[in-house]
PDB file of C-alpha atoms in Angstrom:
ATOM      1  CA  UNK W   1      87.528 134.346  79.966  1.00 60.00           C
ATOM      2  CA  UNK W   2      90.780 135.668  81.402  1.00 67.00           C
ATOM      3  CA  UNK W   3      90.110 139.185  80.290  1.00 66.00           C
ATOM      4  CA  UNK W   4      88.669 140.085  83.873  1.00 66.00           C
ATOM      5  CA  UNK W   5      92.168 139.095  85.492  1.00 70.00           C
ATOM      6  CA  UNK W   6      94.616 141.015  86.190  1.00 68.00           C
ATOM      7  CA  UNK W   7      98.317 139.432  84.922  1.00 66.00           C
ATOM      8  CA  UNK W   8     100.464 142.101  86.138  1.00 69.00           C
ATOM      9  CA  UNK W   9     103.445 142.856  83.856  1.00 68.00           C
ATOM     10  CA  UNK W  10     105.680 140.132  82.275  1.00 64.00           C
ATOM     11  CA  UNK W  11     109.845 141.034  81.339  1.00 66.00           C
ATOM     12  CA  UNK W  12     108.772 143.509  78.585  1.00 68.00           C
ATOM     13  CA  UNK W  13     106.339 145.415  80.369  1.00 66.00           C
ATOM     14  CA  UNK W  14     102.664 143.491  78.972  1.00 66.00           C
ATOM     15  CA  UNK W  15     100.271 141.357  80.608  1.00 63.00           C
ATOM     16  CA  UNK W  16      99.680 139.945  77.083  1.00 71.00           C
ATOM     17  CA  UNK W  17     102.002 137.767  77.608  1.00 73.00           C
ATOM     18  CA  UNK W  18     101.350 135.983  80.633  1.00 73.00           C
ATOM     19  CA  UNK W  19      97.119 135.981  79.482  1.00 75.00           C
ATOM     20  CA  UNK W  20      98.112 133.804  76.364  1.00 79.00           C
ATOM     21  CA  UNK W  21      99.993 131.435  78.395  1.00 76.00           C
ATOM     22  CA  UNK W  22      97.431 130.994  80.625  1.00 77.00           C
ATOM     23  CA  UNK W  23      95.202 130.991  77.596  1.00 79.00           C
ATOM     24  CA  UNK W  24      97.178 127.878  76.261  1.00 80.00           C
ATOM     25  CA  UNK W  25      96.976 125.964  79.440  1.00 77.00           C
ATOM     26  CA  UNK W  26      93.613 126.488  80.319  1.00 76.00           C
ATOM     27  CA  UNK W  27      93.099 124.745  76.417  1.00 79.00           C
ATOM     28  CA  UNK W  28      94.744 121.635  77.644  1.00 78.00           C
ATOM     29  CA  UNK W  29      92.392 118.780  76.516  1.00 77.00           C
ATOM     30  CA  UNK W  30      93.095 117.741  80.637  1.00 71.00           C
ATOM     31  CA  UNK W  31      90.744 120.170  81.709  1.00 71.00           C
ATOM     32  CA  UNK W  32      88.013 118.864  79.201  1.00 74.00           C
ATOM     33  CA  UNK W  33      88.515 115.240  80.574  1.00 78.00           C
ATOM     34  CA  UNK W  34      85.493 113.314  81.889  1.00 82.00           C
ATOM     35  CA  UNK W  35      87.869 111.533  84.436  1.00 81.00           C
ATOM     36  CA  UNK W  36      88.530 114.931  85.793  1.00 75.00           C
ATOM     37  CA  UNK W  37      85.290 115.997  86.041  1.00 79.00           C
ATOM     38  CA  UNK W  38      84.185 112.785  87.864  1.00 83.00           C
ATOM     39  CA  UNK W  39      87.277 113.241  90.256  1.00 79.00           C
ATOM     40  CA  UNK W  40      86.427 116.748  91.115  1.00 77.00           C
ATOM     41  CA  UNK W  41      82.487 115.450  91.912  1.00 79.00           C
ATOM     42  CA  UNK W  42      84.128 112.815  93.851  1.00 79.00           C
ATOM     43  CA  UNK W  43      86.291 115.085  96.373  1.00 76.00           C
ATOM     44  CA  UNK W  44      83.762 117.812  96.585  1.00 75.00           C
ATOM     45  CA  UNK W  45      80.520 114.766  97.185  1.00 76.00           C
ATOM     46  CA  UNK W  46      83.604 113.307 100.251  1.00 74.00           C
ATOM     47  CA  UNK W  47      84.098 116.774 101.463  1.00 72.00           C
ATOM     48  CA  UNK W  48      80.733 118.111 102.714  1.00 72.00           C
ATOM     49  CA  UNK W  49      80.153 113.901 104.077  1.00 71.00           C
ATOM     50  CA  UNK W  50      79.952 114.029 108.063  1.00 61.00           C
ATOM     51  CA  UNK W  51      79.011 117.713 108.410  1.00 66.00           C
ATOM     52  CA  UNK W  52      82.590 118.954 106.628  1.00 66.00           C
ATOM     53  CA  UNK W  53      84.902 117.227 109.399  1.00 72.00           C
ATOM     54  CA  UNK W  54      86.244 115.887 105.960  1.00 72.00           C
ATOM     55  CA  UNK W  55      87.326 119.832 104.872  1.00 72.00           C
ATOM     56  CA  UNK W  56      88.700 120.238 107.865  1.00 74.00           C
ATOM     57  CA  UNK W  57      90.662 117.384 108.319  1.00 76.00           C
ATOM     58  CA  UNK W  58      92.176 118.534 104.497  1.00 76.00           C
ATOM     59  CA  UNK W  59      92.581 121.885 105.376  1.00 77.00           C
ATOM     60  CA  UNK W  60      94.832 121.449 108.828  1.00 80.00           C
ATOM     61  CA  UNK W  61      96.646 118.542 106.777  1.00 83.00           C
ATOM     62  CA  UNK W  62      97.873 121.406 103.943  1.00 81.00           C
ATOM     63  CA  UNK W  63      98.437 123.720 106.964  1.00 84.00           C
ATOM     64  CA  UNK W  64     100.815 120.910 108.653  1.00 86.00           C
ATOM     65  CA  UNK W  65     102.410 120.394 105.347  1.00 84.00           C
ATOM     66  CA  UNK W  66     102.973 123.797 105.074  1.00 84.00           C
ATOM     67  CA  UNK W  67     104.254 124.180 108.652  1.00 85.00           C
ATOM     68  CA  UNK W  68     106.652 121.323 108.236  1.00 86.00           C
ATOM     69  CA  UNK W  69     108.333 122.762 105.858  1.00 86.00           C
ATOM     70  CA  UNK W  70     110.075 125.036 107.804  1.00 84.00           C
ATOM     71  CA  UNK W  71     112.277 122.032 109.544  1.00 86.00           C
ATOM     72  CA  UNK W  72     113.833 121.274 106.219  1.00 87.00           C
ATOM     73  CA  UNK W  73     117.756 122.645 106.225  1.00 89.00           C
ATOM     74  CA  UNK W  74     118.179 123.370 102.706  1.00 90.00           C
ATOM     75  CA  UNK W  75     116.876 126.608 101.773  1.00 90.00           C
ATOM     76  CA  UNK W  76     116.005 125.454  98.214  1.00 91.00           C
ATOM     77  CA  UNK W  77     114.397 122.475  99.215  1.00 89.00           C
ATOM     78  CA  UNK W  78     112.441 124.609 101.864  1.00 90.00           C
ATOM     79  CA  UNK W  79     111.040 126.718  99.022  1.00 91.00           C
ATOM     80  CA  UNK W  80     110.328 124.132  96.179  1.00 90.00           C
ATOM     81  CA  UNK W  81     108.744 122.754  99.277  1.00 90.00           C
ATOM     82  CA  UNK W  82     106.150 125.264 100.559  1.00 91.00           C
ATOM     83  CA  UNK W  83     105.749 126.540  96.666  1.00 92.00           C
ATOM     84  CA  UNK W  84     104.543 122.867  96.076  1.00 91.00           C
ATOM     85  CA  UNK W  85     102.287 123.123  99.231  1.00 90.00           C
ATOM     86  CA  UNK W  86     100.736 126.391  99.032  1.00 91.00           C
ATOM     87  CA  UNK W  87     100.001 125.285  94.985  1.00 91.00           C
ATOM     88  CA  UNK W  88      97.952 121.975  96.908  1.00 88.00           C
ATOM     89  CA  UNK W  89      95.919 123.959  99.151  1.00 87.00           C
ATOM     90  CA  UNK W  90      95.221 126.807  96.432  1.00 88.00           C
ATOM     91  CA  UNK W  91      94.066 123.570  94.390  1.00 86.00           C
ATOM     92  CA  UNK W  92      91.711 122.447  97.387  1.00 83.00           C
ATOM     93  CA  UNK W  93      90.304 125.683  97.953  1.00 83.00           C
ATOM     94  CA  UNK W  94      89.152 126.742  94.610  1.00 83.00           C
ATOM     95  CA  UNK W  95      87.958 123.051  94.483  1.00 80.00           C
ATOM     96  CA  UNK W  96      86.399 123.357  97.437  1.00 78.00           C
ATOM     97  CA  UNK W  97      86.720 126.824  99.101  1.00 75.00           C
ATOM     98  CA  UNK W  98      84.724 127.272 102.358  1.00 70.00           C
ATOM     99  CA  UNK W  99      81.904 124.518 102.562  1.00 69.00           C
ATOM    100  CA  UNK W 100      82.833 121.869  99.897  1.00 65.00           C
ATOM    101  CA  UNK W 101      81.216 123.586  96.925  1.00 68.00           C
ATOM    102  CA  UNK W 102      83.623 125.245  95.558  1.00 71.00           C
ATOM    103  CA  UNK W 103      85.832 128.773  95.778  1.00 71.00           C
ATOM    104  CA  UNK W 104      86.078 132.123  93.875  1.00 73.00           C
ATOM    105  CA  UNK W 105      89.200 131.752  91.668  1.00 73.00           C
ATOM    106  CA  UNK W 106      88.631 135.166  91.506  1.00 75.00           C
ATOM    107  CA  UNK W 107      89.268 135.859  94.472  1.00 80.00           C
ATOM    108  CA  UNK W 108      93.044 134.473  94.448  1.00 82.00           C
ATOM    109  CA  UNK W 109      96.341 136.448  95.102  1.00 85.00           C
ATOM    110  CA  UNK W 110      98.380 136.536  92.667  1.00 85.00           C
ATOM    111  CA  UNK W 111     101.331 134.242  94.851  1.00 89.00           C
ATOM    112  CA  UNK W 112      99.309 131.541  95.082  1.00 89.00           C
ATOM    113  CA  UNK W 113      98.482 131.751  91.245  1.00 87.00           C
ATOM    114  CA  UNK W 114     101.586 131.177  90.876  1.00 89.00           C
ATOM    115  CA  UNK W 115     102.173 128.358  93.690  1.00 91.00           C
ATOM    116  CA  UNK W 116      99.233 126.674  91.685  1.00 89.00           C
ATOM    117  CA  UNK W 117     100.873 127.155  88.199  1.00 88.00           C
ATOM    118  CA  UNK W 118     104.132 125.707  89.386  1.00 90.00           C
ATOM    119  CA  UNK W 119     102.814 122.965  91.068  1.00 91.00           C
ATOM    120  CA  UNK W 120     100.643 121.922  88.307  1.00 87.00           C
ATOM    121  CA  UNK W 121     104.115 122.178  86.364  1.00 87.00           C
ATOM    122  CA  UNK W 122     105.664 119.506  88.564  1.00 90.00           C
ATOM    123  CA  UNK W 123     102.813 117.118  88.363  1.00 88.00           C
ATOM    124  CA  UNK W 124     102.418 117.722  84.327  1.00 86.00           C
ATOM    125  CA  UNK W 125     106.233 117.266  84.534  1.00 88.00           C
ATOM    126  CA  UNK W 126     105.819 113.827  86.666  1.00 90.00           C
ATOM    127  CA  UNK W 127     103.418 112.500  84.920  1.00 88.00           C
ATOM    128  CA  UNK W 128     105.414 112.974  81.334  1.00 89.00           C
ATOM    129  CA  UNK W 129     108.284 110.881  82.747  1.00 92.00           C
ATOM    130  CA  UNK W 130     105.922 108.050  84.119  1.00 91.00           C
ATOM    131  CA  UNK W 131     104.494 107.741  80.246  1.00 89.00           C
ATOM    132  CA  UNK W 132     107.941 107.953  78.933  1.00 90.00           C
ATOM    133  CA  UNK W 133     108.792 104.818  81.004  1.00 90.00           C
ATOM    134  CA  UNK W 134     105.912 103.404  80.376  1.00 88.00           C
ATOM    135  CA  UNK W 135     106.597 103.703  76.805  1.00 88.00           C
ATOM    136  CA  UNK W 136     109.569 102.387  77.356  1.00 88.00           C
ATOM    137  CA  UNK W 137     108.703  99.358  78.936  1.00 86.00           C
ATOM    138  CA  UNK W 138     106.212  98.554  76.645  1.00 82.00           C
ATOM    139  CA  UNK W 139     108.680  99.292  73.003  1.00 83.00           C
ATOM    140  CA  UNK W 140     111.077  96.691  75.436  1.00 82.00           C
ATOM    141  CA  UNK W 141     108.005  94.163  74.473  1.00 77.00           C
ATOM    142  CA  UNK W 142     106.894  93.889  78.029  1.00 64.00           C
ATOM    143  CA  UNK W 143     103.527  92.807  77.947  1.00 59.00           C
ATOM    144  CA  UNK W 144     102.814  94.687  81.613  1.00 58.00           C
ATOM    145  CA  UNK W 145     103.248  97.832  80.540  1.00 52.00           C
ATOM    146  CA  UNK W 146      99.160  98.796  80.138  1.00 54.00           C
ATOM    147  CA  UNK W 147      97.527 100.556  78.131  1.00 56.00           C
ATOM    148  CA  UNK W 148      99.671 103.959  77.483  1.00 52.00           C
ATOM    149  CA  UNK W 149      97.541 106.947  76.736  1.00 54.00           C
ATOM    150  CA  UNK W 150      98.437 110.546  76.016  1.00 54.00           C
ATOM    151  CA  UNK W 151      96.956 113.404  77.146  1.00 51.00           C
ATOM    152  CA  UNK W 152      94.834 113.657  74.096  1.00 52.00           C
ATOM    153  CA  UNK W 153      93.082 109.925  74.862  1.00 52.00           C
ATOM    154  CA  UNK W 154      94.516 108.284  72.034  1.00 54.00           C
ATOM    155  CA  UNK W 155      96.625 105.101  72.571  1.00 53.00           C
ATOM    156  CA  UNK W 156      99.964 104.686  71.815  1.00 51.00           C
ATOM    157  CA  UNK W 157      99.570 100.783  72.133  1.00 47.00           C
ATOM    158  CA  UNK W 158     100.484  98.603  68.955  1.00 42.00           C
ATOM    159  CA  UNK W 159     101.566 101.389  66.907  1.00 41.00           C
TER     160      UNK W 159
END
């Protein structure tokens, strides 16, 4: 329940706004998916393996990745850059948080909300294009072109 959150204030002055949007994405049939559930069981079960060297080894590679952001020249790309990264290690540490089992979502500021949101954009964005090539490939009457699926598990395949 997003009630207990606090939104802060969208353009016209309401956190309504903001809540239903989160609202609609958290009612994304993705978050429902088995495969994500057995993915999530998966990095959490390889996390906590050899006393949490694992986590750690994660957590300094998001804190390089973050760090080497600052040698890119282009201010733009800089920022797309460490948004993206910051949104990755928000990911891993409400997947994870302190000893593999998980974090307080709660507990999140509000910028790397954001970093989270956006970089979840980018990868819904990514994958889109990848199915709309796929599709492509496959109305071409390639025969490689696998099984396309949407997000909603049906198959688009000899439609």
């Amino acid at each position: 329940d997003t009630q207990q959150f606090d939104f802060g204030e969208d353009t016209e002055g309401s956190a309504e706004g903001v809540r239903a949007l989160v609202n609609e994405l958290l009612a994304s049939p993705l978050f429902s998916d088995p495969g994500i559930e057995v993915a999530e069981k998966n990095l959490r079960k390889h996390a906590v393996e050899a006393d949490g060297v694992k986590l750690w080894q994660a957590r300094l590679r998001t804190r390089d990745l973050l760090n080497s952001m600052d040698c890119v020249q282009c201010n733009t790309c800089r920022l797309h850059g460490k948004v993206g990264a910051l949104g990755l290690a928000t990911a891993l540490s409400v997947l994870l948080g302190a000893g593999g089992r998980g974090g307080d979502s709660a507990r999140l500021h509000r910028v790397e909300v954001a970093a989270l949101i956006s970089t979840l954009g980018k990868f819904a964005s990514a994958v889109q294009i990848v199915q709309e090539f796929e599709l492509r490939k496959f109305e071409k009457g390639d025969e490689d072109a696998g099984d396309l699926r949407g997000y909603d598990g049906t198959t688009r395949r000899g439609q």
